Coordinates of C-alpha atoms in Angstrom, one line a residue:
M12 CA 32.5 201.6 -55.4
T13 CA 31.4 203.7 -58.4
K14 CA 28.5 202.7 -60.6
A15 CA 30.8 201.9 -63.5
S16 CA 33.1 199.7 -61.5
R17 CA 30.1 197.9 -59.9
I18 CA 28.6 197.2 -63.3
S19 CA 32.1 196.1 -64.6
R20 CA 32.3 193.7 -61.7
I21 CA 28.9 192.3 -62.4
F22 CA 29.8 191.8 -66.1
W23 CA 33.1 190.0 -65.5
T24 CA 31.6 187.7 -62.8
S25 CA 28.7 186.7 -65.2
L26 CA 30.7 186.3 -68.4
A27 CA 34.0 185.1 -69.7
S28 CA 35.1 184.6 -73.3
A29 CA 34.1 181.2 -74.6
S30 CA 36.5 178.5 -73.7
L31 CA 36.0 175.1 -75.3
L32 CA 36.9 171.6 -74.1
L33 CA 39.6 170.1 -76.3
A34 CA 40.0 166.4 -77.1
G35 CA 40.7 163.7 -79.6
C36 CA 41.1 163.8 -83.4
A37 CA 38.7 164.9 -86.1
P38 CA 36.6 162.1 -87.5
S39 CA 37.4 161.2 -91.1
V40 CA 34.3 162.0 -93.2
A41 CA 33.9 161.6 -96.9
P42 CA 32.6 164.6 -98.8
P43 CA 28.8 164.5 -98.5
A44 CA 26.0 165.5 -100.8
P45 CA 22.7 166.8 -99.4
S46 CA 20.1 164.1 -99.4
A47 CA 17.5 166.6 -100.3
P48 CA 17.8 169.6 -102.6
A49 CA 18.7 172.8 -100.8
P50 CA 19.1 176.3 -102.2
S51 CA 22.5 177.2 -103.4
A52 CA 24.5 179.3 -101.0
P53 CA 25.6 182.7 -102.2
A54 CA 29.2 183.0 -103.4
A55 CA 31.8 183.8 -100.9
P56 CA 33.0 187.4 -100.7
T57 CA 35.2 188.5 -103.5
S58 CA 37.8 190.0 -101.2
A59 CA 41.1 188.2 -100.9
P60 CA 40.8 185.0 -98.8
A61 CA 42.0 184.9 -95.3
P62 CA 45.2 183.0 -94.6
R63 CA 44.6 179.4 -93.5
P64 CA 45.2 178.9 -89.8
S65 CA 48.0 176.6 -88.7
P66 CA 47.1 173.3 -87.0
T67 CA 47.8 174.9 -83.6
Q68 CA 45.3 177.7 -84.2
V69 CA 42.3 175.4 -84.7
A70 CA 41.4 172.9 -82.1
V71 CA 39.7 169.6 -82.6
I72 CA 36.7 169.7 -80.4
S73 CA 34.4 167.1 -78.8
A74 CA 31.4 167.9 -76.6
P75 CA 31.5 166.7 -73.0
Q76 CA 28.9 164.4 -71.7
P77 CA 25.3 165.7 -71.6
P78 CA 24.7 167.9 -68.6
S79 CA 22.7 165.3 -66.7
A80 CA 25.7 163.0 -66.7
L81 CA 28.2 165.6 -65.5
P82 CA 29.8 165.0 -62.1
T83 CA 27.3 166.0 -59.5
A84 CA 29.8 168.1 -57.6
I85 CA 29.6 170.9 -60.2
L86 CA 25.8 170.9 -60.3
A87 CA 23.8 173.3 -58.2
T88 CA 21.6 170.3 -57.2
P89 CA 22.9 166.7 -57.7
V90 CA 20.9 164.8 -60.4
G91 CA 18.0 163.1 -58.8
A92 CA 18.0 165.2 -55.6
A93 CA 15.8 168.0 -56.9
K94 CA 12.1 167.9 -56.2
R95 CA 9.8 167.1 -59.1
G96 CA 6.5 168.6 -60.1
G97 CA 4.9 172.0 -59.9
V98 CA 4.3 174.8 -62.4
L99 CA 6.6 177.9 -62.5
L100 CA 4.6 181.2 -62.9
I101 CA 6.4 183.9 -64.8
G102 CA 5.3 187.4 -65.7
T103 CA 5.8 188.7 -69.3
I104 CA 4.9 191.9 -71.1
E105 CA 3.5 190.6 -74.4
D106 CA 2.4 187.5 -76.3
P107 CA 4.9 185.9 -78.6
P108 CA 4.0 187.6 -82.0
T109 CA 4.5 184.2 -83.7
Y110 CA 6.0 180.9 -82.9
D111 CA 8.6 180.9 -85.8
V112 CA 11.8 181.6 -83.9
H113 CA 13.8 182.1 -87.0
Q114 CA 11.6 185.0 -88.0
E115 CA 11.3 186.6 -84.6
T116 CA 13.2 189.3 -82.7
S117 CA 11.1 189.5 -79.6
T118 CA 12.3 188.2 -76.3
N119 CA 8.7 187.3 -75.6
S120 CA 8.9 184.7 -78.3
L121 CA 12.2 183.2 -77.1
L122 CA 11.2 183.1 -73.4
A123 CA 8.7 180.4 -74.0
L124 CA 9.9 178.8 -77.2
R125 CA 13.5 178.2 -76.0
N126 CA 11.9 175.6 -73.7
N127 CA 10.2 174.0 -76.7
Y128 CA 13.2 174.0 -79.1
E129 CA 16.9 173.2 -78.9
G130 CA 20.1 174.0 -80.7
L131 CA 23.1 172.0 -81.7
V132 CA 25.1 173.4 -78.8
K133 CA 24.6 175.7 -75.9
Y134 CA 26.4 177.4 -73.0
H135 CA 26.6 175.3 -69.9
Y136 CA 24.0 176.6 -67.4
L137 CA 26.5 176.8 -64.5
R138 CA 29.9 177.3 -66.3
Q139 CA 28.7 180.0 -68.7
N140 CA 32.1 180.3 -70.4
E141 CA 31.8 176.7 -71.6
I142 CA 30.1 175.4 -74.7
V143 CA 28.5 171.9 -74.4
G144 CA 26.4 169.7 -76.7
E145 CA 22.6 169.9 -76.9
L146 CA 21.2 168.1 -80.0
A147 CA 24.8 167.4 -80.9
E148 CA 26.7 164.9 -78.8
K149 CA 30.1 165.9 -80.1
W150 CA 31.8 167.8 -82.9
A151 CA 35.1 168.4 -84.6
V152 CA 36.7 171.2 -86.5
S153 CA 38.9 170.6 -89.6
Q154 CA 42.5 171.8 -89.5
D155 CA 41.8 174.7 -91.9
G156 CA 38.9 175.9 -89.6
L157 CA 36.3 175.8 -92.4
T158 CA 34.4 172.6 -91.7
Y159 CA 32.5 171.7 -88.5
T160 CA 31.3 168.1 -88.2
F161 CA 28.5 167.5 -85.8
Q162 CA 27.5 164.1 -84.5
L163 CA 23.9 164.4 -83.6
R164 CA 22.1 162.8 -80.6
K165 CA 20.2 159.6 -81.4
G166 CA 16.8 158.7 -80.1
V167 CA 15.5 162.3 -80.1
T168 CA 11.9 162.8 -81.2
W169 CA 9.9 165.9 -82.1
H170 CA 6.8 166.6 -80.0
D171 CA 4.7 165.0 -82.7
G172 CA 6.6 161.7 -82.3
K173 CA 8.6 161.8 -85.5
P174 CA 12.4 161.2 -85.2
F175 CA 14.8 164.1 -85.3
T176 CA 17.5 163.6 -88.0
A177 CA 20.3 165.4 -89.7
E178 CA 17.9 166.5 -92.4
D179 CA 16.1 168.7 -89.8
A180 CA 19.4 170.2 -88.6
A181 CA 20.7 170.9 -92.1
F182 CA 17.4 172.3 -93.4
S183 CA 16.9 174.5 -90.3
L184 CA 20.3 176.0 -90.3
M185 CA 20.2 176.8 -94.1
R186 CA 16.8 178.3 -93.7
A187 CA 18.0 180.6 -90.9
A188 CA 21.3 181.5 -92.7
Y189 CA 19.7 182.2 -96.1
P190 CA 16.3 183.6 -95.4
D191 CA 15.8 185.2 -98.8
Q192 CA 16.1 181.9 -100.6
Y193 CA 13.6 180.3 -98.2
K194 CA 11.3 183.3 -98.5
I195 CA 11.4 184.3 -94.9
I196 CA 12.9 187.0 -92.7
S197 CA 15.6 186.1 -90.2
P198 CA 16.4 189.3 -88.3
R199 CA 18.5 187.7 -85.5
V200 CA 19.6 184.2 -86.5
A201 CA 21.0 185.1 -89.9
A202 CA 23.4 187.6 -88.3
L203 CA 24.8 184.7 -86.2
L204 CA 25.3 182.5 -89.2
T205 CA 27.0 184.9 -91.7
A206 CA 30.0 182.7 -92.0
V207 CA 27.9 179.6 -93.1
D208 CA 28.4 178.6 -96.7
K209 CA 26.4 175.4 -96.7
V210 CA 25.2 172.5 -94.5
D211 CA 25.6 169.0 -95.8
V212 CA 23.9 165.8 -94.5
V213 CA 26.5 163.1 -94.1
D214 CA 24.2 160.4 -92.7
P215 CA 21.0 160.5 -90.5
S216 CA 23.0 161.6 -87.5
T217 CA 25.9 163.6 -88.9
I218 CA 26.1 167.0 -90.6
N219 CA 29.0 169.1 -91.9
I220 CA 28.7 172.9 -91.6
K221 CA 31.1 174.5 -94.2
L222 CA 32.1 178.1 -93.6
K223 CA 33.0 180.7 -96.2
F224 CA 35.9 181.9 -94.1
T225 CA 37.4 181.1 -90.7
S226 CA 35.3 182.7 -88.0
A227 CA 36.4 183.4 -84.4
S228 CA 32.8 183.7 -83.2
F229 CA 30.9 181.1 -85.2
L230 CA 30.6 178.5 -82.4
Q231 CA 29.8 181.2 -79.8
G232 CA 26.9 182.4 -81.9
L233 CA 25.7 178.9 -82.5
A234 CA 25.6 178.3 -78.7
T235 CA 23.2 181.1 -78.0
D236 CA 19.4 180.7 -77.6
W237 CA 18.4 181.9 -81.1
P238 CA 19.8 179.3 -83.7
L239 CA 17.3 176.7 -82.7
I240 CA 16.6 173.6 -84.8
M241 CA 13.1 173.4 -86.2
P242 CA 11.3 170.4 -87.9
K243 CA 11.7 170.2 -91.7
H244 CA 8.6 168.1 -92.2
T245 CA 6.3 170.6 -90.3
I246 CA 7.7 173.6 -92.2
Q247 CA 7.3 171.8 -95.6
A248 CA 3.7 170.9 -94.7
K249 CA 2.7 174.3 -93.2
G250 CA 5.0 176.7 -95.0
D251 CA 6.4 178.2 -91.8
M252 CA 6.2 177.7 -88.0
K253 CA 4.3 180.9 -87.2
R254 CA 1.2 179.1 -85.9
D255 CA 2.7 175.7 -84.8
V256 CA 5.1 174.6 -82.1
N257 CA 6.8 171.2 -82.7
G258 CA 10.1 171.0 -81.0
T259 CA 12.5 168.5 -79.3
G260 CA 12.7 170.5 -76.1
P261 CA 11.8 169.5 -72.5
F262 CA 8.4 171.3 -72.7
T263 CA 5.5 171.3 -75.2
L264 CA 3.0 174.1 -75.8
A265 CA -0.2 173.2 -74.0
R266 CA -2.2 176.3 -74.5
H267 CA -1.9 179.9 -75.6
D268 CA -4.7 182.2 -74.6
R269 CA -3.6 185.4 -76.4
G270 CA -3.4 188.4 -74.0
V271 CA -3.7 186.1 -71.0
S272 CA -1.1 183.4 -70.8
V273 CA 1.2 180.9 -72.5
E274 CA 1.2 177.5 -70.9
L275 CA 3.9 174.8 -71.3
K276 CA 3.8 171.3 -70.0
R277 CA 6.4 168.7 -69.5
Y278 CA 7.3 166.5 -72.5
A279 CA 7.2 162.9 -71.4
G280 CA 9.2 161.8 -74.4
Y281 CA 12.2 164.1 -73.8
W282 CA 15.5 162.5 -74.6
D283 CA 17.1 163.3 -71.2
K284 CA 15.0 161.1 -69.0
N285 CA 16.1 163.0 -65.8
L286 CA 14.7 166.3 -67.1
P287 CA 12.7 168.5 -66.8
Y288 CA 12.0 168.7 -63.1
M289 CA 8.9 170.8 -63.3
D290 CA 5.5 169.8 -64.7
G291 CA 5.1 173.0 -66.6
I292 CA 5.7 176.7 -67.0
T293 CA 3.0 179.4 -67.4
F294 CA 3.8 182.9 -68.7
Y295 CA 1.2 185.4 -67.7
V296 CA 0.8 188.3 -70.1
I297 CA 0.7 191.5 -67.9
P298 CA 1.7 194.5 -70.0
D299 CA 1.5 197.1 -67.2
D300 CA 4.8 197.2 -65.2
S301 CA 3.2 198.2 -61.9
T302 CA 0.5 195.5 -62.2
R303 CA 3.1 192.9 -63.1
F304 CA 5.1 193.8 -60.0
A305 CA 2.1 193.7 -57.8
A306 CA 1.4 190.2 -59.1
F307 CA 4.9 189.2 -58.1
R308 CA 4.5 190.6 -54.6
T309 CA 1.3 188.8 -54.0
G310 CA 2.6 185.5 -55.5
R311 CA 0.5 185.3 -58.6
I312 CA 3.8 185.1 -60.5
R313 CA 7.0 183.7 -58.9
M314 CA 9.5 185.1 -61.4
T315 CA 9.7 188.6 -63.0
Y316 CA 10.2 189.3 -66.7
I317 CA 13.7 189.4 -68.1
G318 CA 15.4 192.6 -69.2
Q319 CA 15.0 196.3 -68.7
R320 CA 11.3 195.9 -67.8
A321 CA 11.8 193.2 -65.1
M322 CA 11.7 195.7 -62.3
T323 CA 12.9 199.2 -61.4
P324 CA 15.6 199.8 -58.7
D325 CA 12.8 201.0 -56.3
Q326 CA 10.9 197.7 -56.9
A327 CA 14.1 195.8 -56.3
E328 CA 14.6 197.6 -53.0
T329 CA 11.0 196.8 -52.0
I330 CA 11.7 193.1 -52.6
K331 CA 14.9 193.2 -50.5
K332 CA 13.1 195.0 -47.6
E333 CA 9.6 193.5 -47.7
M334 CA 10.2 190.0 -49.0
A335 CA 13.6 189.2 -47.4
G336 CA 13.7 185.5 -46.9
R337 CA 10.9 184.9 -49.4
A338 CA 12.4 186.4 -52.7
T339 CA 15.7 187.2 -54.3
V340 CA 16.9 189.9 -56.7
K341 CA 19.8 189.2 -59.1
E342 CA 21.5 191.9 -61.0
H343 CA 23.5 191.0 -64.1
A344 CA 25.1 192.5 -67.2
A345 CA 23.1 193.0 -70.3
F346 CA 23.9 193.2 -74.0
T347 CA 21.0 195.5 -74.6
R348 CA 21.2 199.2 -75.6
L349 CA 18.7 201.9 -76.7
V350 CA 19.4 203.2 -80.2
F351 CA 18.1 206.2 -82.2
M352 CA 17.8 204.7 -85.7
M353 CA 17.4 207.0 -88.8
N354 CA 16.5 206.1 -92.3
T355 CA 19.8 207.0 -94.0
A356 CA 18.4 206.2 -97.5
K357 CA 16.6 209.5 -97.6
K358 CA 17.0 213.1 -96.5
P359 CA 17.7 214.5 -94.0
W360 CA 19.3 211.4 -92.6
S361 CA 21.4 210.6 -95.6
D362 CA 23.5 213.6 -94.6
V363 CA 26.1 212.6 -92.0
R364 CA 26.1 216.1 -90.6
V365 CA 22.5 215.8 -89.5
R366 CA 23.1 212.4 -88.0
R367 CA 26.1 213.8 -86.2
A368 CA 23.9 216.5 -84.8
V369 CA 21.7 213.9 -83.3
H370 CA 24.7 212.1 -81.8
L371 CA 25.9 215.3 -80.2
A372 CA 22.5 216.3 -78.9
L373 CA 21.8 213.1 -77.0
D374 CA 22.6 213.5 -73.3
R375 CA 23.5 210.0 -72.3
Q376 CA 24.1 210.8 -68.6
N377 CA 20.7 212.4 -68.3
L378 CA 19.0 209.4 -70.0
I379 CA 20.7 207.0 -67.5
K380 CA 19.6 209.2 -64.6
L381 CA 16.0 209.2 -65.9
N382 CA 16.2 205.4 -66.1
D383 CA 16.7 205.2 -62.3
N384 CA 20.5 205.2 -62.8
L385 CA 20.2 201.7 -64.2
G386 CA 22.5 201.8 -67.2
V387 CA 26.0 202.5 -68.4
M388 CA 27.4 204.8 -71.1
G389 CA 28.6 203.0 -74.2
A390 CA 28.9 203.0 -77.9
A391 CA 28.5 200.2 -80.6
L392 CA 29.7 197.3 -78.3
H393 CA 29.3 196.6 -74.6
P394 CA 31.4 199.0 -72.6
F395 CA 32.7 196.3 -70.2
G396 CA 33.1 193.5 -72.6
A397 CA 36.2 192.4 -74.3
W398 CA 35.7 194.8 -77.3
G399 CA 33.9 197.9 -76.3
L400 CA 35.0 201.5 -75.7
T401 CA 34.8 202.1 -71.9
P402 CA 32.8 204.9 -70.2
D403 CA 36.1 206.6 -69.3
E404 CA 37.3 206.6 -72.9
L405 CA 34.0 207.9 -74.1
S406 CA 33.6 210.6 -71.5
T407 CA 35.9 213.0 -73.3
M408 CA 34.5 212.3 -76.8
P409 CA 32.0 214.4 -78.6
G410 CA 28.4 213.4 -77.8
Y411 CA 29.5 211.9 -74.4
R412 CA 31.3 214.8 -72.7
Q413 CA 29.8 217.0 -70.1
P414 CA 28.7 219.7 -69.9
K415 CA 26.7 219.5 -73.1
T416 CA 27.3 223.2 -74.1
Q417 CA 30.1 222.4 -76.6
D418 CA 28.2 219.5 -78.1
I419 CA 25.0 221.5 -78.6
A420 CA 26.9 224.4 -80.2
E421 CA 28.7 222.0 -82.7
A422 CA 25.3 220.3 -83.5
K423 CA 23.6 223.6 -84.3
K424 CA 26.6 224.5 -86.6
L425 CA 26.3 221.1 -88.4
M426 CA 22.5 221.6 -88.9
A427 CA 23.1 225.0 -90.4
E428 CA 25.8 223.6 -92.7
A429 CA 23.5 220.9 -93.9
G430 CA 20.8 223.5 -94.7
Y431 CA 18.6 223.1 -91.7
A432 CA 19.4 226.2 -89.8
G433 CA 15.6 226.6 -89.3
G434 CA 15.3 223.1 -88.0
L435 CA 13.5 220.0 -89.3
K436 CA 10.6 217.7 -88.3
T437 CA 10.7 214.0 -88.0
T438 CA 8.4 211.2 -86.8
M439 CA 9.9 208.8 -84.2
L440 CA 8.3 205.3 -83.8
N441 CA 8.3 204.3 -80.2
R442 CA 6.8 201.5 -78.1
T443 CA 5.6 201.4 -74.5
G444 CA 7.8 200.5 -71.5
R445 CA 11.3 201.7 -70.8
A446 CA 11.8 203.2 -74.3
G447 CA 8.5 204.9 -74.0
R448 CA 9.3 206.5 -70.7
L449 CA 12.5 208.0 -72.1
A450 CA 11.1 209.1 -75.5
P451 CA 10.0 212.6 -74.2
A452 CA 13.5 213.2 -72.9
V453 CA 14.9 212.3 -76.4
K454 CA 12.4 214.6 -78.0
E455 CA 13.5 217.4 -75.6
Q456 CA 17.2 216.8 -76.2
L457 CA 16.8 216.9 -80.0
A458 CA 14.7 220.0 -79.9
A459 CA 17.7 221.8 -78.4
V460 CA 19.4 221.5 -81.8
G461 CA 16.3 222.3 -84.0
I462 CA 15.0 218.7 -84.5
D463 CA 11.2 218.6 -83.8
V464 CA 10.3 215.0 -83.0
Q465 CA 6.7 213.8 -83.2
I466 CA 6.5 210.6 -81.1
D467 CA 4.4 207.9 -82.7
N468 CA 3.6 205.2 -80.1
Q469 CA 2.7 201.8 -81.6
E470 CA 2.7 198.2 -80.6
Q471 CA 6.0 196.3 -80.9
S472 CA 4.7 194.0 -83.7
A473 CA 3.5 197.0 -85.8
I474 CA 6.9 198.8 -85.4
Q475 CA 8.8 195.6 -86.1
E476 CA 6.8 195.1 -89.3
K477 CA 7.8 198.6 -90.5
M478 CA 11.4 198.1 -89.5
N479 CA 11.6 194.9 -91.4
A480 CA 10.2 196.7 -94.5
K481 CA 12.6 199.6 -93.8
N482 CA 9.5 201.8 -93.8
I483 CA 10.7 204.3 -91.0
D484 CA 11.7 207.8 -90.6
T485 CA 13.3 207.4 -87.2
V486 CA 12.7 204.9 -84.4
W487 CA 13.8 204.8 -80.7
W488 CA 14.5 201.1 -80.2
G489 CA 16.2 198.6 -77.9
Y490 CA 18.7 196.2 -79.5
A491 CA 20.0 193.2 -77.7
E492 CA 23.0 191.1 -78.7
P493 CA 23.4 187.4 -77.9
I494 CA 27.2 187.3 -77.1
D495 CA 30.1 189.6 -76.3
D496 CA 31.5 189.7 -79.8
P497 CA 31.6 192.2 -82.7
D498 CA 30.2 189.9 -85.3
P499 CA 26.4 189.9 -84.3
P500 CA 25.8 193.6 -83.9
F501 CA 27.9 194.6 -86.9
A502 CA 26.5 191.9 -89.2
A503 CA 22.9 192.7 -88.2
I504 CA 22.8 196.4 -87.8
Y505 CA 25.8 198.2 -89.3
A506 CA 26.7 196.0 -92.3
T507 CA 25.2 196.9 -95.7
N508 CA 22.0 194.8 -96.1
G509 CA 22.3 193.6 -92.5
P510 CA 19.0 191.8 -91.4
R511 CA 18.3 194.4 -88.7
N512 CA 19.7 197.4 -90.6
S513 CA 16.3 199.0 -90.8
G514 CA 17.7 202.4 -91.6
S515 CA 19.6 201.2 -94.7
F516 CA 23.0 202.4 -93.4
S517 CA 25.8 201.6 -95.8
D518 CA 29.5 202.4 -95.5
P519 CA 32.0 200.4 -97.8
E520 CA 34.9 201.3 -95.5
L521 CA 33.1 199.9 -92.5
D522 CA 32.0 196.8 -94.5
A523 CA 35.6 196.1 -95.5
M524 CA 36.9 196.4 -91.9
F525 CA 34.0 194.1 -90.7
Q526 CA 35.0 191.4 -93.2
E527 CA 38.6 191.7 -92.2
Q528 CA 38.0 191.2 -88.5
Q529 CA 35.6 188.3 -89.2
R530 CA 38.5 186.4 -90.8
T531 CA 41.1 187.4 -88.2
L532 CA 41.8 184.7 -85.6
D533 CA 44.6 186.6 -83.8
A534 CA 42.7 188.2 -80.9
A535 CA 45.1 191.2 -80.6
K536 CA 44.9 192.0 -84.3
R537 CA 41.2 191.6 -84.3
K538 CA 40.8 193.9 -81.4
Q539 CA 42.7 196.7 -83.3
I540 CA 40.4 196.3 -86.3
V541 CA 37.3 196.3 -84.1
R542 CA 38.4 199.5 -82.4
K543 CA 38.7 201.2 -85.8
M544 CA 35.2 199.9 -86.6
Q545 CA 33.8 201.5 -83.5
E546 CA 35.5 204.8 -84.2
R547 CA 34.1 204.7 -87.8
V548 CA 30.6 204.1 -86.5
L549 CA 31.0 207.2 -84.3
E550 CA 32.4 209.2 -87.1
M551 CA 29.5 208.3 -89.4
A552 CA 27.0 208.7 -86.6
A553 CA 25.4 205.4 -87.6
Y554 CA 22.5 204.9 -85.2
P555 CA 23.6 206.7 -82.0
V556 CA 23.5 204.7 -78.8
G557 CA 21.7 206.1 -75.8
F558 CA 23.1 203.8 -73.2
W559 CA 23.5 200.1 -72.3
D560 CA 21.3 198.3 -69.8
V561 CA 21.9 196.5 -66.5
Y562 CA 19.3 193.9 -65.7
Q563 CA 17.6 193.0 -62.5
R564 CA 15.5 189.9 -62.1
G565 CA 13.4 188.8 -59.1
F566 CA 12.2 185.3 -58.2
W567 CA 10.7 183.7 -55.1
N568 CA 13.1 181.6 -53.1
E569 CA 11.1 178.4 -53.8
V570 CA 12.5 178.7 -57.4
K571 CA 15.8 176.7 -57.2
D572 CA 18.7 176.5 -59.6
F573 CA 17.7 179.5 -61.6
I574 CA 20.9 181.1 -63.0
P575 CA 20.4 184.0 -65.3
G576 CA 22.6 184.3 -68.3
P577 CA 24.9 187.2 -69.0
G578 CA 22.3 188.7 -71.4
P579 CA 18.8 188.1 -72.5
Y580 CA 19.6 185.3 -75.0
V581 CA 21.6 182.7 -72.9
N582 CA 20.2 180.3 -70.3
L583 CA 16.5 180.8 -71.1
K584 CA 16.0 177.0 -71.0
L585 CA 14.5 176.1 -67.6
D586 CA 14.8 172.3 -67.7
R587 CA 17.0 172.3 -64.5
V588 CA 14.9 174.7 -62.5
W589 CA 12.9 173.1 -59.8
L590 CA 10.4 174.2 -57.1
D591 CA 11.0 173.6 -53.4
R592 CA 7.4 173.3 -52.2

């Protein structure tokens, strides 16, 4: 079996397009008015409105029963049969920069905080193609597809003892969807909520989310681990949640010793009285990859980090050979890719010819080889998802073809045409870890076409601050997406004024196609538009992609019912994990 076919198999066995449980009729709800003032939502796009879907195109949806009440036959362990107690020890690479999930992009923040906070809906932890309720018990969609009515769970409290209400949900979602009006940044969550027009409070346990346009991906994005609900009263008192944790989730923050560990403990007042099974979770901060793996082998930690820095293929083989019967390695698809981002607002990167020279110079196959062959060649969207260009399609395209002779010659010609026959110099921001290991190879590959790269290694938080301020020349950076859908990456990175568009890329033609596909519910038509979008990204050389990741994650066999999600931002909640000791 080839590497590509193996990864394709992994992808399709770990992910399916979201399928929703259908039932009942939509509740009749009078038009609400917010019970507290909220910022006015920006006007809807001025382009022609999308045609209204027919009743058969929009389902009326109710959530199934909460997970703890599902038939035990479908659960990895029947409710009540799991052992209780114990603390799970996990290795991580950095501290959470802050505790304000809406303003963070770091996996290190979400790893811990997803166990403190909850969303309205989530993906089922076993049937990962199914969306179920979390803080929402059930929901319905209007026949025109523009209003989602959520009935919220009653009897839920924040960790400070105050009741969770619709006010919290409405305030939280508006804050994430319209960060400018709330004077925050929202690099990840805003991109998942681009369709949101406003959120109205109907009563203390009901909200209406009104969309600007019909959106095929709205509920999928809402079900990922980023759009978490945060407490209105704490934010209003403190200004933000950067220094405070006050959630509704199964674990509370017990202690954070920066540079050492983040400790969570079981929340006794959690609304699901069956959960969580464990007494706590401790994340040990171990920046060095080798030291962290040594801690795993000796049992100081019992689960590896998530993502590209979880372990190398050699380390995975060590576990399989030396720890057989004691530990397990799971390999799964990832929505993460390495990207060379350029500041297109200034020269030389405002010239598409220079950007194309970079695209042509990058040797993707070589980068994957240097990454222990753990990766797959792709473009703007995941190559084995429902939307991406496959490695076979890309293999004959400029920038991806082998040998590189023709690409290098064309890149040099473009550099000369742009006025840089003598070359140019640039500074590339870079962080440690996997990206850092590959940065010298990127430097060498770009040198072949006359681009002299000075690598500027900095901590993630410092780089992120510069990217948020769009104060970069170039940056070699990993970008992860929450779902297999075109909306999040294009809304965040490629759309004009996207929240993660740190290089200020702007292309009206691409923006128009993006808005068109957002409003297209017909999957076949949408796919045609999305393919044109990807071809346009390649043509404009908007932030060339190095490659897409494949993840490996290790855990000791005493860790039961741990099921990794199809990417880094699904199934981070560990309320159902238990320890067999």
